[in-house]
Amino acid sequence: MKKINYLEIIKRAFLLSWRNKFLWVFGFFIFLGSMGSNSDVIFRQLAIDENNQNTQVFFDFAQKDPGLFMVIGLLLLIFGIMVFLLKIVSVTAVIKSANNIKLYSQLPLLKIFNESRKYLWKLLLLGILIGLSLFAIAILLIIPIFYLFIIKAQLFGFMMTFLAFVIFVPLVVLGVYLNKYAYLFLILGDFGIRTSLELAYVTLAKNIKESLIMGVISLGLGMLVMILTMVVGVFIFGLVGTLGFLANMLFAKIGMIVVGTIGGIFGGIVLVSLLSWYAVFMQTTWLLFFQEISFEKDKEKKKTMERVEAGMEVSDPGVV
């Protein structure tokens, strides 16, 4: 296995994602889908903090007009599902476009979207399969822990809890990597779900060290972007606040409102653009890393892929 130049991968991903701003449209839906997946935190907070004024207003509205509350809840659920599906299609669009940027940069966004949409149900089923597998394992690990605590065997219960944690965390990490690599095999190689998972496992097994390093780098990049987003947000807030104060002195309250509105819109566009770029950047980074570790022209890799695919030929790396 050749040495991976992580810095070069990050540099190439940055340049590709920055120069091809049409990908930011898909990055926006990836960002929006990621935000939607964290919306359960809000509802958990509402359930926990019952004395909060906003929580009380929420429950009062639900009791006062349950019909309207259910309609709004249903609409939000439908919207959340649509955003989640758009995220999957957008991830596919970014991967396919970044893999052959010369071709896809010339195509209309709608055509890229329609081409990416054909992978939706396979990718959705792949995610459900991995998620259900992890859920089933979690249930199997939790049941004996509950039983030990029920029979008052606290010491063994705590020991079993620690053992379950040690077992389950690596399995979650394995599931994340299998899902990521199977995604790429399914999209780039147009394989089936089973074949993609098998190829993903082979790739991960042969590159476990490199994959873990890339994962740590991704976490570091995510933290840097989060800090950068906070700095940019504070800067914009301070700038708008200063200009609003001056506008209030010169043009009274209406000036402050105008400056605040324009500044808020500008700040929102800047922050959303930054996060949309970051979503494209991370997908591109993993794609370039995947290209480094997967489609190698050596006999061992060809034999593995031939054995897994049962005779199906894998496209040349330059084409895939």
Coordinates of C-alpha atoms in Angstrom, one line a residue:
M1 CA 0.0 0.0 0.0
K2 CA 1.5 3.3 -1.0
K3 CA 1.8 6.2 1.4
I4 CA -1.2 8.5 1.5
N5 CA -0.5 12.2 1.1
Y6 CA -3.3 13.6 3.2
L7 CA -2.2 17.2 2.8
E8 CA -2.4 16.9 -1.0
I9 CA -5.8 15.4 -0.8
I10 CA -7.1 18.3 1.4
K11 CA -5.5 20.8 -0.9
R12 CA -7.1 19.3 -4.0
A13 CA -10.4 19.0 -2.3
F14 CA -10.3 22.6 -1.3
L15 CA -9.4 23.9 -4.8
L16 CA -12.1 21.7 -6.4
S17 CA -14.8 22.6 -4.0
W18 CA -13.9 26.3 -4.1
R19 CA -13.6 26.7 -7.8
N20 CA -16.8 24.8 -8.7
K21 CA -19.4 26.9 -6.9
F22 CA -22.3 25.2 -8.6
L23 CA -21.7 22.3 -6.2
W24 CA -22.6 24.6 -3.3
V25 CA -26.3 24.3 -4.3
F26 CA -26.0 20.6 -3.5
G27 CA -23.9 21.4 -0.5
F28 CA -26.8 23.6 0.8
F29 CA -29.2 20.6 0.8
I30 CA -26.5 18.5 2.5
F31 CA -26.2 21.1 5.2
L32 CA -29.9 21.5 5.5
G33 CA -30.4 17.7 5.8
S34 CA -27.7 17.6 8.5
M35 CA -29.5 20.3 10.4
G36 CA -32.7 18.4 10.1
S37 CA -31.2 15.3 11.5
N38 CA -30.4 17.2 14.7
S39 CA -33.9 18.6 15.2
D40 CA -34.7 15.9 17.7
V41 CA -32.4 17.8 20.2
I42 CA -35.0 20.6 20.3
F43 CA -37.8 18.3 21.1
R44 CA -35.7 16.5 23.8
Q45 CA -35.0 19.9 25.3
L46 CA -38.7 20.7 25.3
A47 CA -39.5 17.5 27.0
I48 CA -36.8 17.9 29.7
D49 CA -37.2 21.6 30.6
E50 CA -40.9 21.6 31.4
N51 CA -40.6 24.9 33.4
N52 CA -39.2 26.8 30.4
Q53 CA -41.6 29.5 29.0
N54 CA -41.2 28.3 25.4
T55 CA -41.9 24.8 26.5
Q56 CA -45.1 25.9 28.3
V57 CA -46.3 27.8 25.2
F58 CA -45.6 24.7 23.1
F59 CA -47.7 22.4 25.3
D60 CA -50.5 25.0 25.7
F61 CA -50.8 25.3 21.9
A62 CA -50.9 21.4 21.6
Q63 CA -53.7 21.2 24.2
K64 CA -55.7 24.2 22.9
D65 CA -55.9 23.2 19.2
P66 CA -54.7 19.5 18.9
G67 CA -56.1 19.3 15.3
L68 CA -54.0 22.2 14.0
F69 CA -51.0 20.9 16.1
M70 CA -51.2 17.5 14.4
V71 CA -51.5 19.1 10.9
I72 CA -48.4 21.2 11.6
G73 CA -46.6 18.2 13.0
L74 CA -47.4 16.1 9.9
L75 CA -46.3 18.9 7.6
L76 CA -43.0 19.2 9.5
L77 CA -42.6 15.4 9.3
I78 CA -43.1 15.5 5.5
F79 CA -40.7 18.4 5.2
G80 CA -38.1 16.6 7.2
I81 CA -38.4 13.4 5.1
M82 CA -38.1 15.5 1.9
V83 CA -35.0 17.3 3.2
F84 CA -33.5 14.0 4.2
L85 CA -34.1 12.5 0.7
L86 CA -32.7 15.7 -0.9
K87 CA -29.6 15.3 1.2
I88 CA -29.0 11.8 -0.1
V89 CA -29.5 12.9 -3.7
S90 CA -27.2 15.9 -3.2
V91 CA -24.4 13.8 -1.7
T92 CA -24.7 11.6 -4.8
A93 CA -24.6 14.6 -7.1
V94 CA -21.4 16.0 -5.4
I95 CA -19.7 12.7 -5.5
K96 CA -20.5 12.1 -9.2
S97 CA -19.6 15.7 -10.1
A98 CA -16.3 15.8 -8.2
N99 CA -15.3 12.5 -9.7
N100 CA -15.6 13.9 -13.3
I101 CA -15.7 17.6 -12.8
K102 CA -14.8 18.5 -16.4
L103 CA -18.0 16.8 -17.6
Y104 CA -20.4 17.7 -14.9
S105 CA -19.4 21.3 -14.7
Q106 CA -20.9 21.7 -18.1
L107 CA -24.2 20.0 -17.3
P108 CA -27.3 21.8 -16.0
L109 CA -28.0 21.3 -12.2
L110 CA -31.3 19.7 -13.0
K111 CA -29.7 17.1 -15.2
I112 CA -27.2 16.3 -12.5
F113 CA -30.0 16.0 -9.9
N114 CA -32.0 13.7 -12.1
E115 CA -29.0 11.4 -12.8
S116 CA -28.2 11.3 -9.1
R117 CA -31.8 10.5 -8.1
K118 CA -31.7 7.0 -9.6
Y119 CA -29.3 6.0 -6.7
L120 CA -31.7 7.2 -4.0
W121 CA -33.5 4.1 -3.0
K122 CA -30.4 1.9 -3.1
L123 CA -28.6 4.4 -0.8
L124 CA -31.6 4.7 1.4
L125 CA -31.9 0.9 1.8
L126 CA -28.2 0.7 2.5
G127 CA -28.5 3.2 5.3
I128 CA -31.5 1.4 6.7
L129 CA -29.8 -1.9 6.6
I130 CA -26.7 -0.7 8.5
G131 CA -28.9 1.3 10.9
L132 CA -31.1 -1.7 11.7
S133 CA -28.1 -4.0 12.1
L134 CA -26.6 -1.6 14.7
F135 CA -30.0 -1.2 16.4
A136 CA -30.4 -5.0 16.7
I137 CA -26.9 -5.4 18.2
A138 CA -27.7 -2.6 20.7
I139 CA -30.9 -4.4 21.8
L140 CA -29.0 -7.7 22.2
L141 CA -26.4 -5.9 24.4
I142 CA -29.0 -3.9 26.5
I143 CA -31.3 -6.8 27.4
P144 CA -28.8 -8.7 29.6
I145 CA -27.9 -5.4 31.3
F146 CA -31.5 -4.6 32.2
Y147 CA -31.9 -8.2 33.5
L148 CA -28.8 -7.9 35.7
F149 CA -30.1 -4.6 37.2
I150 CA -33.6 -6.0 37.7
I151 CA -32.2 -8.9 39.8
K152 CA -30.2 -6.5 41.8
A153 CA -26.8 -7.6 40.4
Q154 CA -25.5 -4.1 40.1
L155 CA -21.8 -5.0 40.0
F156 CA -22.3 -7.4 37.1
G157 CA -24.6 -4.9 35.6
F158 CA -22.0 -2.1 35.5
M159 CA -19.4 -4.6 34.3
M160 CA -21.7 -5.7 31.5
T161 CA -22.4 -2.0 30.6
F162 CA -18.7 -1.3 30.3
L163 CA -18.3 -4.5 28.1
A164 CA -21.2 -3.5 25.9
F165 CA -19.8 0.0 25.5
V166 CA -16.4 -1.5 24.5
I167 CA -18.1 -3.8 22.0
F168 CA -20.7 -1.4 20.5
V169 CA -18.5 1.7 19.9
P170 CA -16.1 -0.1 17.5
L171 CA -19.1 -1.5 15.7
V172 CA -20.6 2.0 15.3
V173 CA -17.3 3.1 13.8
L174 CA -17.3 0.1 11.5
G175 CA -20.8 0.9 10.4
V176 CA -19.9 4.5 9.6
Y177 CA -17.0 3.5 7.5
L178 CA -18.9 0.7 5.7
N179 CA -21.7 3.1 4.9
K180 CA -19.3 5.7 3.6
Y181 CA -17.3 3.3 1.4
A182 CA -20.3 1.3 0.2
Y183 CA -21.9 4.7 -0.8
L184 CA -18.9 5.4 -3.0
F185 CA -18.8 1.9 -4.5
L186 CA -22.5 2.0 -5.2
I187 CA -22.4 5.4 -6.8
L188 CA -19.1 5.2 -8.7
G189 CA -19.1 1.6 -9.7
D190 CA -22.9 1.2 -10.0
F191 CA -22.8 -2.0 -7.9
G192 CA -25.6 -3.6 -5.9
I193 CA -25.9 -3.1 -2.2
R194 CA -24.4 -6.5 -1.2
T195 CA -21.5 -6.1 -3.5
S196 CA -20.9 -2.6 -2.4
L197 CA -20.9 -3.7 1.3
E198 CA -18.5 -6.5 0.6
L199 CA -16.1 -4.3 -1.4
A200 CA -16.4 -1.7 1.4
Y201 CA -15.4 -4.3 4.0
V202 CA -12.4 -5.4 1.9
T203 CA -11.3 -1.8 1.3
L204 CA -11.6 -1.0 5.0
A205 CA -9.8 -4.1 6.1
K206 CA -6.9 -3.3 3.9
N207 CA -6.8 0.3 4.9
I208 CA -7.9 0.4 8.5
K209 CA -5.0 2.6 9.7
E210 CA -5.3 5.1 6.8
S211 CA -9.1 5.2 7.3
L212 CA -8.8 6.0 11.0
I213 CA -6.3 8.7 10.3
M214 CA -8.6 10.2 7.7
G215 CA -11.4 10.1 10.2
V216 CA -9.4 12.0 12.8
I217 CA -8.4 14.6 10.1
S218 CA -12.1 15.0 9.2
L219 CA -13.0 15.6 12.8
G220 CA -10.2 18.2 13.1
L221 CA -11.4 19.9 9.9
G222 CA -14.9 20.0 11.2
M223 CA -13.8 21.7 14.4
L224 CA -11.8 24.2 12.5
V225 CA -14.7 25.1 10.3
M226 CA -17.0 25.3 13.3
I227 CA -14.6 27.8 15.0
L228 CA -14.3 29.7 11.7
T229 CA -18.1 29.9 11.4
M230 CA -18.3 31.2 15.0
V231 CA -15.6 33.9 14.3
V232 CA -17.3 35.0 11.1
G233 CA -20.7 35.1 12.8
V234 CA -19.3 37.2 15.7
F235 CA -17.6 39.5 13.3
I236 CA -20.7 40.1 11.2
F237 CA -22.8 40.5 14.4
G238 CA -20.4 43.1 15.7
L239 CA -20.2 44.9 12.4
V240 CA -24.0 45.0 11.9
G241 CA -24.4 46.1 15.5
T242 CA -21.9 49.0 15.1
L243 CA -23.5 50.1 11.8
G244 CA -27.0 49.8 13.4
F245 CA -25.9 52.0 16.3
L246 CA -24.6 54.7 13.9
A247 CA -27.7 54.4 11.7
N248 CA -29.9 54.9 14.8
M249 CA -28.0 58.0 15.7
L250 CA -28.2 59.4 12.2
F251 CA -31.6 58.2 10.9
A252 CA -33.4 57.2 14.2
K253 CA -35.0 53.8 14.6
I254 CA -35.9 53.2 11.0
G255 CA -32.2 53.4 10.0
M256 CA -31.3 50.8 12.6
I257 CA -34.1 48.5 11.3
V258 CA -32.9 48.8 7.7
V259 CA -29.2 48.2 8.6
G260 CA -30.2 45.2 10.9
T261 CA -32.4 43.7 8.1
I262 CA -29.7 44.0 5.4
G263 CA -27.0 42.9 7.8
G264 CA -29.0 39.9 8.9
I265 CA -29.6 38.8 5.3
F266 CA -26.0 39.3 4.3
G267 CA -24.7 37.5 7.4
G268 CA -27.1 34.6 6.7
I269 CA -26.0 34.3 3.1
V270 CA -22.3 34.3 4.2
L271 CA -22.7 31.7 6.9
V272 CA -24.9 29.4 4.7
S273 CA -22.5 29.7 1.8
L274 CA -19.6 28.8 4.1
L275 CA -21.4 25.7 5.5
S276 CA -22.6 24.7 2.0
W277 CA -19.0 24.9 0.8
Y278 CA -17.8 22.8 3.8
A279 CA -20.4 20.1 3.0
V280 CA -19.0 19.9 -0.6
F281 CA -15.4 20.1 0.6
M282 CA -15.8 17.1 3.0
Q283 CA -17.5 14.9 0.4
T284 CA -14.8 15.7 -2.1
T285 CA -12.1 15.0 0.5
W286 CA -13.4 11.6 1.2
L287 CA -13.8 10.9 -2.5
L288 CA -10.2 11.7 -3.2
F289 CA -9.1 9.7 -0.3
F290 CA -11.2 6.8 -1.5
Q291 CA -9.7 7.0 -4.9
E292 CA -6.2 6.6 -3.3
I293 CA -7.0 3.5 -1.4
S294 CA -9.5 1.6 -3.5
F295 CA -9.2 1.2 -7.3
E296 CA -5.5 0.1 -7.5
K297 CA -4.3 -1.7 -10.5
D298 CA -2.7 -4.7 -8.8
K299 CA -3.4 -8.3 -9.1
E300 CA -4.6 -8.8 -5.6
K301 CA -7.2 -6.1 -5.9
K302 CA -8.5 -7.4 -9.2
K303 CA -8.8 -10.9 -7.8
T304 CA -10.7 -9.7 -4.8
M305 CA -13.1 -7.7 -6.9
E306 CA -13.6 -10.5 -9.4
R307 CA -14.3 -12.9 -6.5
V308 CA -16.8 -10.5 -4.9
E309 CA -18.6 -9.5 -8.0
A310 CA -18.6 -13.0 -9.5
G311 CA -17.3 -12.1 -12.9
M312 CA -18.4 -8.4 -13.2
E313 CA -15.6 -6.2 -14.4
V314 CA -14.8 -3.0 -12.6
S315 CA -14.3 0.1 -14.6
D316 CA -10.9 1.6 -15.0
P317 CA -10.1 4.1 -12.1
G318 CA -9.7 6.9 -14.6
V319 CA -13.2 6.4 -15.9
V320 CA -14.8 5.5 -12.5

